[in-house]
Short mmCIF file of C-alpha atoms in Angstrom, two decimals:
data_model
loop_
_atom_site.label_atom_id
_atom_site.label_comp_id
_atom_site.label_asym_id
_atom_site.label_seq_id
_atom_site.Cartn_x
_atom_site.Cartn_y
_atom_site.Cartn_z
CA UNK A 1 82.69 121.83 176.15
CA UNK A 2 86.30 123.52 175.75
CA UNK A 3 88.94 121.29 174.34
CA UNK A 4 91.84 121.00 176.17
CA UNK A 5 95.17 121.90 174.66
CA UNK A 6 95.84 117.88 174.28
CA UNK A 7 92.52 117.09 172.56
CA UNK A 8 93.31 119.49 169.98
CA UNK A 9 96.88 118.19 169.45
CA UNK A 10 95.31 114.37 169.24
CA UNK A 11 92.62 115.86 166.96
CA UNK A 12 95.13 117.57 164.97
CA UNK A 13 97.31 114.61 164.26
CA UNK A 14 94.60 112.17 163.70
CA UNK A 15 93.49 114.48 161.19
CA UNK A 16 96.69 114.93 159.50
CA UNK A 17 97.31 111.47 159.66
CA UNK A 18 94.13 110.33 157.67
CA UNK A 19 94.54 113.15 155.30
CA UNK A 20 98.70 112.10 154.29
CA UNK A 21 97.37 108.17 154.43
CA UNK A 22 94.94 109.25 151.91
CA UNK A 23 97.20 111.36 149.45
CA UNK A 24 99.49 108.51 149.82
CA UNK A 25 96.86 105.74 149.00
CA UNK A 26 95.47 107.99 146.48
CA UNK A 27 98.79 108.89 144.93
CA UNK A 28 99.63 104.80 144.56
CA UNK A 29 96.67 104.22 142.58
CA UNK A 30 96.86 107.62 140.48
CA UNK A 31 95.66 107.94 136.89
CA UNK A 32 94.95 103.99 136.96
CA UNK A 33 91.42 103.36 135.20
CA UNK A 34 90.25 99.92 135.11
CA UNK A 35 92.06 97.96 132.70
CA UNK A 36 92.64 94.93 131.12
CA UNK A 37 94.90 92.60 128.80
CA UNK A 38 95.36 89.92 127.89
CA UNK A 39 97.67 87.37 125.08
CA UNK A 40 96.66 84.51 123.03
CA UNK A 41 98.05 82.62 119.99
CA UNK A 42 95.71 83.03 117.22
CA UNK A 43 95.70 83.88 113.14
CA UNK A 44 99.03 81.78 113.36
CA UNK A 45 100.85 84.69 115.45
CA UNK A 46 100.62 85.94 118.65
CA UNK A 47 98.29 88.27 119.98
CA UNK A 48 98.31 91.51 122.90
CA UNK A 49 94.87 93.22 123.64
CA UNK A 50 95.53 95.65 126.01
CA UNK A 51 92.17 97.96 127.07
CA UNK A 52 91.18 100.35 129.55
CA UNK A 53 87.91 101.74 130.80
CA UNK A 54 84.49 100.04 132.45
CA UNK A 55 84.31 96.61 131.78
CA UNK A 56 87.71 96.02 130.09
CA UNK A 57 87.98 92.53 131.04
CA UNK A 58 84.87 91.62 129.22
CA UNK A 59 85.70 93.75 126.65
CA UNK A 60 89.05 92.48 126.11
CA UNK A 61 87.33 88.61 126.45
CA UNK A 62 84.90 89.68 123.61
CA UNK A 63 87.72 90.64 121.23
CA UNK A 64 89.85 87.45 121.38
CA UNK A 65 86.45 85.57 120.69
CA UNK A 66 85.82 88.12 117.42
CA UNK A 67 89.26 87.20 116.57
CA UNK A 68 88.73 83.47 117.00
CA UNK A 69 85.22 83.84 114.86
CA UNK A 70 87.03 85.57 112.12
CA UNK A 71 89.98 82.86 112.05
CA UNK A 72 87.31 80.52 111.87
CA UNK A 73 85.95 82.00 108.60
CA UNK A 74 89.45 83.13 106.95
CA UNK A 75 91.90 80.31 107.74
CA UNK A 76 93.66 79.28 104.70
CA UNK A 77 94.85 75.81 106.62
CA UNK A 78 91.39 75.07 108.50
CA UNK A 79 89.37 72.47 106.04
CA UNK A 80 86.09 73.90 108.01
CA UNK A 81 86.80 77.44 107.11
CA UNK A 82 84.73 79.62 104.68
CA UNK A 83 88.10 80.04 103.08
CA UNK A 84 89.35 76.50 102.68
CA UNK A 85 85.96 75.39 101.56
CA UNK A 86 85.86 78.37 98.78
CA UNK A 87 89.25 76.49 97.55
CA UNK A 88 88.21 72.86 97.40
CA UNK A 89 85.38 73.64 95.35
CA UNK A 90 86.57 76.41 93.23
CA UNK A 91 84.36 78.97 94.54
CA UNK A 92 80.97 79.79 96.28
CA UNK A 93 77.56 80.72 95.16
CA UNK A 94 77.51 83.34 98.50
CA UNK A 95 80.23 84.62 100.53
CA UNK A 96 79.74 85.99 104.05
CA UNK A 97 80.16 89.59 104.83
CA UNK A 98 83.48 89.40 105.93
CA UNK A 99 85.09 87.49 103.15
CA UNK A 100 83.20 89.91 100.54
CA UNK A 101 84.46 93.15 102.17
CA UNK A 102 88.07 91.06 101.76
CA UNK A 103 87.53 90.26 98.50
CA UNK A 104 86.94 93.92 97.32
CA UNK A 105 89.73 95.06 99.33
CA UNK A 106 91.80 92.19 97.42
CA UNK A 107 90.79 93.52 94.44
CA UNK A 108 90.89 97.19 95.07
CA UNK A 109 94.33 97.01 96.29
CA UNK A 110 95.09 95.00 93.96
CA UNK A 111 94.29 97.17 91.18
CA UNK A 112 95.77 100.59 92.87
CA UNK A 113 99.19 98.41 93.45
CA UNK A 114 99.05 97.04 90.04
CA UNK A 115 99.04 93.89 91.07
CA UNK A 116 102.19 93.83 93.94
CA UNK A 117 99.51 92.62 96.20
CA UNK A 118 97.79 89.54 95.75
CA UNK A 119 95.02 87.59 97.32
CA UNK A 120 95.41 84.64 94.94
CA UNK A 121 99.65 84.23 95.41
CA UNK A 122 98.72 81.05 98.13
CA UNK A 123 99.69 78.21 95.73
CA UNK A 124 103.22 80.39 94.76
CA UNK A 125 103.27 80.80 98.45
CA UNK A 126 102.72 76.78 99.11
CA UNK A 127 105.29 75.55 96.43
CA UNK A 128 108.42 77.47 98.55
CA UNK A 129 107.12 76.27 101.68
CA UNK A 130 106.42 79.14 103.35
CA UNK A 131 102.87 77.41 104.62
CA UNK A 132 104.44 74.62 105.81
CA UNK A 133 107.46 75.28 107.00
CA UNK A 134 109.22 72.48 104.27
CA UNK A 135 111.30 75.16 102.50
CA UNK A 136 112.75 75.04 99.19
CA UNK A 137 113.33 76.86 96.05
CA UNK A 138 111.35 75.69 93.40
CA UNK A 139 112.35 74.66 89.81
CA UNK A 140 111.42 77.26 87.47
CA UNK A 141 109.08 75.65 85.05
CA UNK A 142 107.13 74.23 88.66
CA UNK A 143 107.26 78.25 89.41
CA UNK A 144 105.64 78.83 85.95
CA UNK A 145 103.12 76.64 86.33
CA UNK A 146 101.72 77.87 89.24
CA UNK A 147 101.40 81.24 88.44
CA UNK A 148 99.06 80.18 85.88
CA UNK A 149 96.95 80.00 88.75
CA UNK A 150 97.20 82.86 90.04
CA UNK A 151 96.46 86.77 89.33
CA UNK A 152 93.70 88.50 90.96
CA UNK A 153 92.45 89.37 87.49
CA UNK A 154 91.45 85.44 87.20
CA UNK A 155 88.68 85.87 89.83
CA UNK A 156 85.22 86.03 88.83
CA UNK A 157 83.25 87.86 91.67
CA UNK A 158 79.68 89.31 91.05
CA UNK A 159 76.29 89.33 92.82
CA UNK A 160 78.20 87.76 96.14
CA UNK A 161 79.16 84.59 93.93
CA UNK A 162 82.69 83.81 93.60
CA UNK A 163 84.57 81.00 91.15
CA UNK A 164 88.29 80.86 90.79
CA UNK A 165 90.45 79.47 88.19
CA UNK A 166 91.06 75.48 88.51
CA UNK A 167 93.62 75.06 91.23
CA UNK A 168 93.65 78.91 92.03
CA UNK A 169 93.24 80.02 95.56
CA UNK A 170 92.13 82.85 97.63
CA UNK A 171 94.52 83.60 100.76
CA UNK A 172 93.68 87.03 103.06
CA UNK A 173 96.86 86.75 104.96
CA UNK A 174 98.19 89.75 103.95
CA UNK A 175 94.86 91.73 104.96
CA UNK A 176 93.44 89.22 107.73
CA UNK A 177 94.90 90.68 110.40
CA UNK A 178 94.71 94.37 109.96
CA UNK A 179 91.11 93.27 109.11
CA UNK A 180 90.87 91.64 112.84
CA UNK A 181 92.04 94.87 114.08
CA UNK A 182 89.81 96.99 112.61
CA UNK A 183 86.84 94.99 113.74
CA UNK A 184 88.43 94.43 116.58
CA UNK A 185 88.85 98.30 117.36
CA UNK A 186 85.05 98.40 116.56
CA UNK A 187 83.87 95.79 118.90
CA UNK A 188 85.74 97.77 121.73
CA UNK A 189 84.42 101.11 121.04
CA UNK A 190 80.91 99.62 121.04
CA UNK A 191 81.86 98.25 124.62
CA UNK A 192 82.50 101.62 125.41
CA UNK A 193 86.09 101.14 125.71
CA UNK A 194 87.71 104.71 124.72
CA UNK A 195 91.59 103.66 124.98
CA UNK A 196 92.97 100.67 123.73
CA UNK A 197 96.31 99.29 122.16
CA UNK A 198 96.75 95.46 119.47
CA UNK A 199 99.47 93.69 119.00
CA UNK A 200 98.11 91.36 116.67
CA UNK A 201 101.65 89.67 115.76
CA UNK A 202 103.29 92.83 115.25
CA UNK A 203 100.37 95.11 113.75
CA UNK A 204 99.80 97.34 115.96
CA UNK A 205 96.67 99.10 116.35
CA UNK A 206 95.45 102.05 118.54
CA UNK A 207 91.95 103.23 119.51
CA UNK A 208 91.84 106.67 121.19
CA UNK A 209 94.93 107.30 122.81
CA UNK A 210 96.25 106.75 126.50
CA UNK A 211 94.33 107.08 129.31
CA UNK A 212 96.09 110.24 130.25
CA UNK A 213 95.57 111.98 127.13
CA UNK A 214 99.07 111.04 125.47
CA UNK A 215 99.38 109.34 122.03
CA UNK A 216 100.53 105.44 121.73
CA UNK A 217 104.53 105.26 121.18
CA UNK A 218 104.91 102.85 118.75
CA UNK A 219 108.86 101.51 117.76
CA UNK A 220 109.03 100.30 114.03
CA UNK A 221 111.16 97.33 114.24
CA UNK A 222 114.94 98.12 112.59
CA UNK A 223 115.29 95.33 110.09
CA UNK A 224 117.20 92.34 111.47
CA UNK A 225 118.47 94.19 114.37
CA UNK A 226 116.51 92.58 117.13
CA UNK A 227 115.62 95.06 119.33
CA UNK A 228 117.17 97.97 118.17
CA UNK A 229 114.30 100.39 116.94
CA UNK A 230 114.20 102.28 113.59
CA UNK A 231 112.30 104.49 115.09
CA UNK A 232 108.75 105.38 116.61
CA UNK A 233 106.17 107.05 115.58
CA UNK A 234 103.64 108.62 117.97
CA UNK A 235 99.59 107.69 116.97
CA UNK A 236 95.99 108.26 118.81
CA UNK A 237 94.12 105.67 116.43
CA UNK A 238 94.54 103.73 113.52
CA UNK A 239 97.28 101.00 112.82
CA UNK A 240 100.95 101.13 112.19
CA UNK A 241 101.62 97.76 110.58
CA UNK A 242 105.44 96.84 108.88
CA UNK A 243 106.39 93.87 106.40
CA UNK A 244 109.73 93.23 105.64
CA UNK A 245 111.76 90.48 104.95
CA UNK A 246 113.63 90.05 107.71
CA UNK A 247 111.73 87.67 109.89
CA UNK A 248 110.48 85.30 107.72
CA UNK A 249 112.67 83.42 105.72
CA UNK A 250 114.93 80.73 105.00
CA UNK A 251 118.62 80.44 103.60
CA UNK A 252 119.80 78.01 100.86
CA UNK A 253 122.99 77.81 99.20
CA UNK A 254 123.90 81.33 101.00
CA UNK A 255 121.13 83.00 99.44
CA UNK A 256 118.22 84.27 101.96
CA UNK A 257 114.52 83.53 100.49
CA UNK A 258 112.05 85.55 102.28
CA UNK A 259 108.19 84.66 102.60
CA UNK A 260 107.21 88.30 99.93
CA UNK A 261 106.71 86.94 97.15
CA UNK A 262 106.59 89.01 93.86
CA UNK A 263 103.20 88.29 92.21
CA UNK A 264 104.67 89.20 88.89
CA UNK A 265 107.70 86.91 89.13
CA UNK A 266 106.58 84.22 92.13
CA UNK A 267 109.88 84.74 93.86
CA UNK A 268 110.79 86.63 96.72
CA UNK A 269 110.42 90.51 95.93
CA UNK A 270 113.56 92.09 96.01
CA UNK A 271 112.99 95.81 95.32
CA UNK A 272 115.53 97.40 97.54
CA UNK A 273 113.47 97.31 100.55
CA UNK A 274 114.25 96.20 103.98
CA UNK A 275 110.85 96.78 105.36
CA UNK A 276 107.84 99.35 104.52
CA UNK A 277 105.89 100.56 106.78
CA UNK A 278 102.14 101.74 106.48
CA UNK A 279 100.14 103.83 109.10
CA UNK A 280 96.82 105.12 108.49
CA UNK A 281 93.12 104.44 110.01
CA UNK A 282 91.96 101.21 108.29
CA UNK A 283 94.61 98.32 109.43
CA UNK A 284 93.17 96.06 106.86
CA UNK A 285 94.80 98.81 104.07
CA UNK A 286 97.71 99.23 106.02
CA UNK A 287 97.90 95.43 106.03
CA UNK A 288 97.75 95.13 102.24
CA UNK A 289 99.88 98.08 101.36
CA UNK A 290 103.06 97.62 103.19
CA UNK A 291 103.19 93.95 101.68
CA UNK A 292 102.29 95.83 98.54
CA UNK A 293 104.79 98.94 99.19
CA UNK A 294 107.61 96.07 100.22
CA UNK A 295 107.14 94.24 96.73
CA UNK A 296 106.51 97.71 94.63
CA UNK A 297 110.54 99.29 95.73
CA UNK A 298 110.79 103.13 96.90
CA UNK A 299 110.10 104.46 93.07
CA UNK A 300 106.71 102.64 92.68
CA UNK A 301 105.74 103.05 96.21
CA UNK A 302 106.01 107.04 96.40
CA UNK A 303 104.38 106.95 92.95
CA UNK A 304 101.78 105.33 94.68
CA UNK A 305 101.46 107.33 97.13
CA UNK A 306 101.38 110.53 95.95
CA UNK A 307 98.39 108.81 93.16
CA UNK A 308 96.73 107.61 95.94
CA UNK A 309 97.43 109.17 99.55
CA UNK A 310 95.18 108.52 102.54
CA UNK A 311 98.14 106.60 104.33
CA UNK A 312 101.34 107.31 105.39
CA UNK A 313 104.79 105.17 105.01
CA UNK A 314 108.14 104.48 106.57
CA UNK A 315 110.50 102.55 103.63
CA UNK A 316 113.53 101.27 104.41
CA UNK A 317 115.82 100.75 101.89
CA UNK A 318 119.28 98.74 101.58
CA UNK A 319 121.22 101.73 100.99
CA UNK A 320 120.76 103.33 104.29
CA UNK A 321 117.89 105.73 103.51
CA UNK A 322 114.61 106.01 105.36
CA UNK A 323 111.58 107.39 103.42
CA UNK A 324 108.94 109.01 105.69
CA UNK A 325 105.65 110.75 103.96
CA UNK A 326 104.94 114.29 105.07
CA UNK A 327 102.18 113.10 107.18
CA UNK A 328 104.70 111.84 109.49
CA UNK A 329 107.34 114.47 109.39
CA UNK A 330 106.31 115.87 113.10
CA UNK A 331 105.56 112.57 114.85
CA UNK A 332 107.95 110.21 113.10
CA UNK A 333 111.60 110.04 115.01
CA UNK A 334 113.97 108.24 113.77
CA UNK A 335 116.56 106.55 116.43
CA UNK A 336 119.11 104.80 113.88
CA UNK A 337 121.74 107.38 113.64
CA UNK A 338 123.73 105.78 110.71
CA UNK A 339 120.62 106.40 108.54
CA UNK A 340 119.46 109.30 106.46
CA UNK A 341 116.36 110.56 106.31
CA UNK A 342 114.16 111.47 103.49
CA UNK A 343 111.22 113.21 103.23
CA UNK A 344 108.77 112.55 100.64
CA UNK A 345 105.93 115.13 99.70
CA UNK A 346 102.57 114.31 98.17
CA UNK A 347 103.12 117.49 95.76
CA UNK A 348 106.49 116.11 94.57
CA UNK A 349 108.22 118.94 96.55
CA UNK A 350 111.94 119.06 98.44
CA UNK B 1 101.15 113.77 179.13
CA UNK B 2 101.73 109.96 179.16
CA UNK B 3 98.54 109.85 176.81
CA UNK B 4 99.87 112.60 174.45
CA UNK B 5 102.89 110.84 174.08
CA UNK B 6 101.03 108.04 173.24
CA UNK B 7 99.10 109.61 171.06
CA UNK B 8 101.90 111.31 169.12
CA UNK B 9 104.13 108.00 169.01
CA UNK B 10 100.86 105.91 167.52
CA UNK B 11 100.44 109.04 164.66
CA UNK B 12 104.06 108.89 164.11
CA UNK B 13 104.94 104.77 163.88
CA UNK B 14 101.54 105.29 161.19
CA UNK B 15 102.89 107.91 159.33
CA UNK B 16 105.78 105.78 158.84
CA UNK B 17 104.39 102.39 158.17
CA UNK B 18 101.82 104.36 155.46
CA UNK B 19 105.77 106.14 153.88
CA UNK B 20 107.33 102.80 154.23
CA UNK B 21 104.57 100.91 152.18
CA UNK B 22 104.00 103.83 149.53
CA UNK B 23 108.02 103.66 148.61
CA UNK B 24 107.59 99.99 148.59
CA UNK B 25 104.67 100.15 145.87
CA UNK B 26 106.61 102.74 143.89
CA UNK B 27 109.84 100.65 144.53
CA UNK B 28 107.71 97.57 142.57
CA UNK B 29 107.00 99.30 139.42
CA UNK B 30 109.21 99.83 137.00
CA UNK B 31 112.47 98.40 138.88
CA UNK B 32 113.22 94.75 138.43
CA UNK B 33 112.62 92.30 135.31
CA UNK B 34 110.98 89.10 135.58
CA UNK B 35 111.35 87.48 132.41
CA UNK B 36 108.14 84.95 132.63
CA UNK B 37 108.69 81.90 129.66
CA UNK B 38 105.10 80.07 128.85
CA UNK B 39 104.47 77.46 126.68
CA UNK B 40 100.87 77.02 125.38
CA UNK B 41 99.86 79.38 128.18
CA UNK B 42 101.44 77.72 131.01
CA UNK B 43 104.23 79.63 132.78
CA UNK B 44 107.68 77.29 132.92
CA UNK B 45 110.01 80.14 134.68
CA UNK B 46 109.77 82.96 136.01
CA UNK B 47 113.35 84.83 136.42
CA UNK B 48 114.62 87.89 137.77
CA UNK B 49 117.06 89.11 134.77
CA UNK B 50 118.27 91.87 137.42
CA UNK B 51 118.97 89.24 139.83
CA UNK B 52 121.07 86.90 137.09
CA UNK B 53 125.20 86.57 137.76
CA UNK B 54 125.99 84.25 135.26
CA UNK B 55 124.66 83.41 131.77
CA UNK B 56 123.09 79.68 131.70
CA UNK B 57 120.68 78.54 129.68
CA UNK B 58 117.22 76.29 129.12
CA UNK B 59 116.07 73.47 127.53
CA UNK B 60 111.82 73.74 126.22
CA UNK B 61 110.88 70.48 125.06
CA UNK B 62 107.61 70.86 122.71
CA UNK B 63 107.15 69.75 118.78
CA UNK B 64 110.27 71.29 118.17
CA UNK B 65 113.48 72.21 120.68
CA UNK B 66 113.76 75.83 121.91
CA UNK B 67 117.34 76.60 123.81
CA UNK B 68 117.04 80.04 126.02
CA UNK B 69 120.02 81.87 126.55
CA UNK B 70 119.54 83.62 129.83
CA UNK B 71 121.78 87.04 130.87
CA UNK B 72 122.17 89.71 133.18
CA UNK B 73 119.05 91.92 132.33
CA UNK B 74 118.27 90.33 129.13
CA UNK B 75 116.77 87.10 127.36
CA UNK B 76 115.83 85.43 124.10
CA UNK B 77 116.23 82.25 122.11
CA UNK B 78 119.78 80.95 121.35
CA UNK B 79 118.88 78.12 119.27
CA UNK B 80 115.59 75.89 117.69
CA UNK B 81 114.89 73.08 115.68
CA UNK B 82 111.80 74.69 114.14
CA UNK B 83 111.31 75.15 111.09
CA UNK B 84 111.34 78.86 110.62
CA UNK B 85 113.72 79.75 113.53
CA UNK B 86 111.74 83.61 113.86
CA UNK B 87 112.39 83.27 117.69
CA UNK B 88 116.60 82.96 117.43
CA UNK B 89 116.06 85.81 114.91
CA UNK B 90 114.04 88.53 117.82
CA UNK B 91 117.31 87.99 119.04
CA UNK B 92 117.85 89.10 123.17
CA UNK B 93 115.16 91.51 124.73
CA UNK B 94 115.42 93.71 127.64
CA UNK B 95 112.18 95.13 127.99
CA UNK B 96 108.62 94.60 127.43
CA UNK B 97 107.72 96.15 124.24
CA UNK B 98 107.60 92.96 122.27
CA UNK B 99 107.88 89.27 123.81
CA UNK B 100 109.96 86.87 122.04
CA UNK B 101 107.89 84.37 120.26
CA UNK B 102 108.16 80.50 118.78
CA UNK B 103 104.66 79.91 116.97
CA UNK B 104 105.86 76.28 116.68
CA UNK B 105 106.62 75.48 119.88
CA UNK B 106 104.11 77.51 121.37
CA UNK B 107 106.74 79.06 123.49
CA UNK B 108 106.27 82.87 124.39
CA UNK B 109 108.97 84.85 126.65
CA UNK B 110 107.87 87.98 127.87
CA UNK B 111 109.51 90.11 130.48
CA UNK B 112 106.23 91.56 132.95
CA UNK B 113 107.75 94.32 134.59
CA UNK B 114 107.77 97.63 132.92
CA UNK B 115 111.11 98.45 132.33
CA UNK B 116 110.55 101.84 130.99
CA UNK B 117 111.75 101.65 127.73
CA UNK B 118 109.04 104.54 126.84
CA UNK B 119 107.25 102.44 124.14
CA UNK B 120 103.89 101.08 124.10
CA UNK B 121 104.41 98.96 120.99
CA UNK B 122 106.46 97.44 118.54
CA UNK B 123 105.31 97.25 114.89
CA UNK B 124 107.15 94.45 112.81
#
């Protein structure tokens, strides 16, 4: 049969038609793999999963309910937690898995930072209020007194059985939720999810990169500016997590208390820093160093770093420098232009 | 010729209904800024910051009292009787890198729309 001029023009333009409706209704959903997120208060912040690949809902479902089992063991303020119940009675003949890998992360950290972070500071941490919300500065002799309990050095741990010192207390708030985040990440990748982003109350944690290839842009809050950024930093995996004392804390008499408290001294640590920041793989370290880099001051903290490396820091200090560790120099940008910034080698180098 | 002009007018009003609605998806994302404020979950207001003329503001009841300063393309927590007052110190946000939180009152504002502010996270 021949086609008549008009067929082919009819055939023509239905074609075309079809093909531009599809680049069009392809080109809307472009580059969009299945994805999911969701938010959730938990851990006593606020949390952000955000995943994307095959079965991302479920996936992101699973991690708030790892992050709900985990709260259920660690909760300092839950009387059924494995936590609490280690502090009524002074200790436990077993600990689960979780609050054992905690415990030797307490300790290790503990003994790297020599001793600026703490896993037994809760009762210094109690007595200015900062656990329930009843602020005050505390007399010194009542200061004193409790720092007789603590010190990570009065914990007796061996063979999975743990006693602390009458009236001491164990506390992973510092590390709990870099900890969540790293088994979080876990749970995710063994869903198969290859790209993901945490917020878990401002640690932020990254598994794999963006769906398109690109790394995660992640700001670094500028201290007490709202939100004006520091600076980002650009990261495929691990966590970027920031303490400072510029969120939590309370004034009295005109003088600001924040919620860092110096193990050595019990009161707020005031070492020059406005915030540290810590990014590396594990966010349970990152956790527990930049509470320990934010007590230790820039002096201690690069001597710490170069002793110890495997992570890399952002310190901000009160005299308008910003210290950024050579792992950072090419990724690292830093958007405050009033500030000046320093790079610190591992080798001690300009 | 009647039916090719048919033909060609049906090709051409779809070719522009399938334009029109592809500019109108585009148009969606990234443009506008619905500032969504829950409490426990539940979503209170939803407000188009874009769309704002004046500044007002808005009372959360809860445990404790959260005031919300609304303004033209931004939002954030004027004033609260919580304890720790972190929420009045996130000061105003514009976009949605982090949402403005009050643990205490459960309160969470977060603005939905991307409004391109080329971050993916905010580490504090």
């Amino acid at each position: 049969m021949l086609w008549t001029r008009t067929s082919r023009i009819k055939l023509a333009a239905i074609v075309l038609t079809v093909i531009i409706n599809a680049f069009l209704l392809c080109a809307c959903g472009s580059a969009k793999a299945e994805s999911a997120s969701d938010s959730r208060f938990a851990m006593n912040t606020y949390m952000t999963v955000i995943a994307y690949g095959d079965g991302a809902e479920g996936a992101v479902s699973a991690a708030f309910g790892e992050i709900a089992r985990l709260e259920g063991i660690l909760s300092v303020t839950d009387s059924g937690s494995e936590v609490a119940k280690i502090n009524s009675s002074g200790g436990a003949d077993a600990v689960s898995a979780e609050v054992d890998e905690l415990l030797s992360l307490g300790q290790k950290l503990w003994r790297e930072t020599d001793g600026a972070l703490d896993i037994t500071i809760y009762p210094a941490l109690r007595l200015w209020g900062f656990t329930t919300g009843e602020y005050g500065v505390p007399s010194d002799e009542k200061l004193k007194e409790t720092l007789y309990l603590t010190g990570a050095e009065k914990l007796r741990y061996s063979g999975g059985s743990l006693a602390l010192p009458e009236g001491g207390m164990i506390d992973f708030g510092s590390l709990a939720k870099g900890y969540a985040a790293d088994r979080v990440a876990a749970l995710l990748q063994e869903k198969g999810i290859a790209h993901a982003l945490l917020d878990l109350g401002g640690n932020i944690h990254a598994i794999g990169g963006k769906p398109d290839g690109s790394p995660w842009r992640v700001a670094v809050a500028a201290p007490g500016k709202g939100e004006e950024y520091l600076g980002y930093v650009d990261i495929y995996s691990g966590g970027v997590v920031t303490s400072g004392g510029y969120e939590r804390y309370f004034e009295q008499a005109g003088e600001v208390y924040w919620h860092i408290l110096d193990p050595k001294t019990g009161y707020p640590a005031r070492s020059g820093l406005l915030s540290a920041t810590v990014v590396g793989e594990s966010g349970a370290e990152c956790d527990g160093r930049s509470t320990a880099l934010f007590v230790m001051g820039i002096e201690r903290a690069i001597e710490y770093y170069r002793a110890v490396g495997g992570f890399d820091m952002v310190l901000v200090s009160d005299e308008g420098k910003v210290y950024v560790t050579e792992g950072l120099e090419s990724t690292f940008v830093l958007l405050e232009d009033e500030m000046e910034l320093v790079i610190v080698r591992r080798d001690g180098g300009p | 010729m009647r039916s090719t002009r048919f033909w060609v007018a049906l090709v051409c009003i779809m070719l522009a209904l399938s334009c029109a609605g592809a500019v109108y998806v585009y148009s969606m994302t990234g443009k506008g800024q619905f500032a969504n404020i829950y409490q426990d979950g539940k979503c209170l207001y939803s407000i188009d910051l874009a769309a704002v003329e004046e500044s007002y503001t808005i009372e959360i009841d809860g445990a404790f009292e959260n005031i919300i300063l609304v303004e033209k393309g931004q939002i954030g927590v004027s004033h609260a009787t919580c304890p720790d007052k972190v929420c009045v110190r996130q000061g105003m946000i514009s976009t949605s890198v982090a949402p403005v939180v009050c643990l205490p009152n459960k309160l969470t504002i977060v603005i939905e729309t991307e409004a391109r502010s080329g971050f993916d996270g905010l580490s504090h």
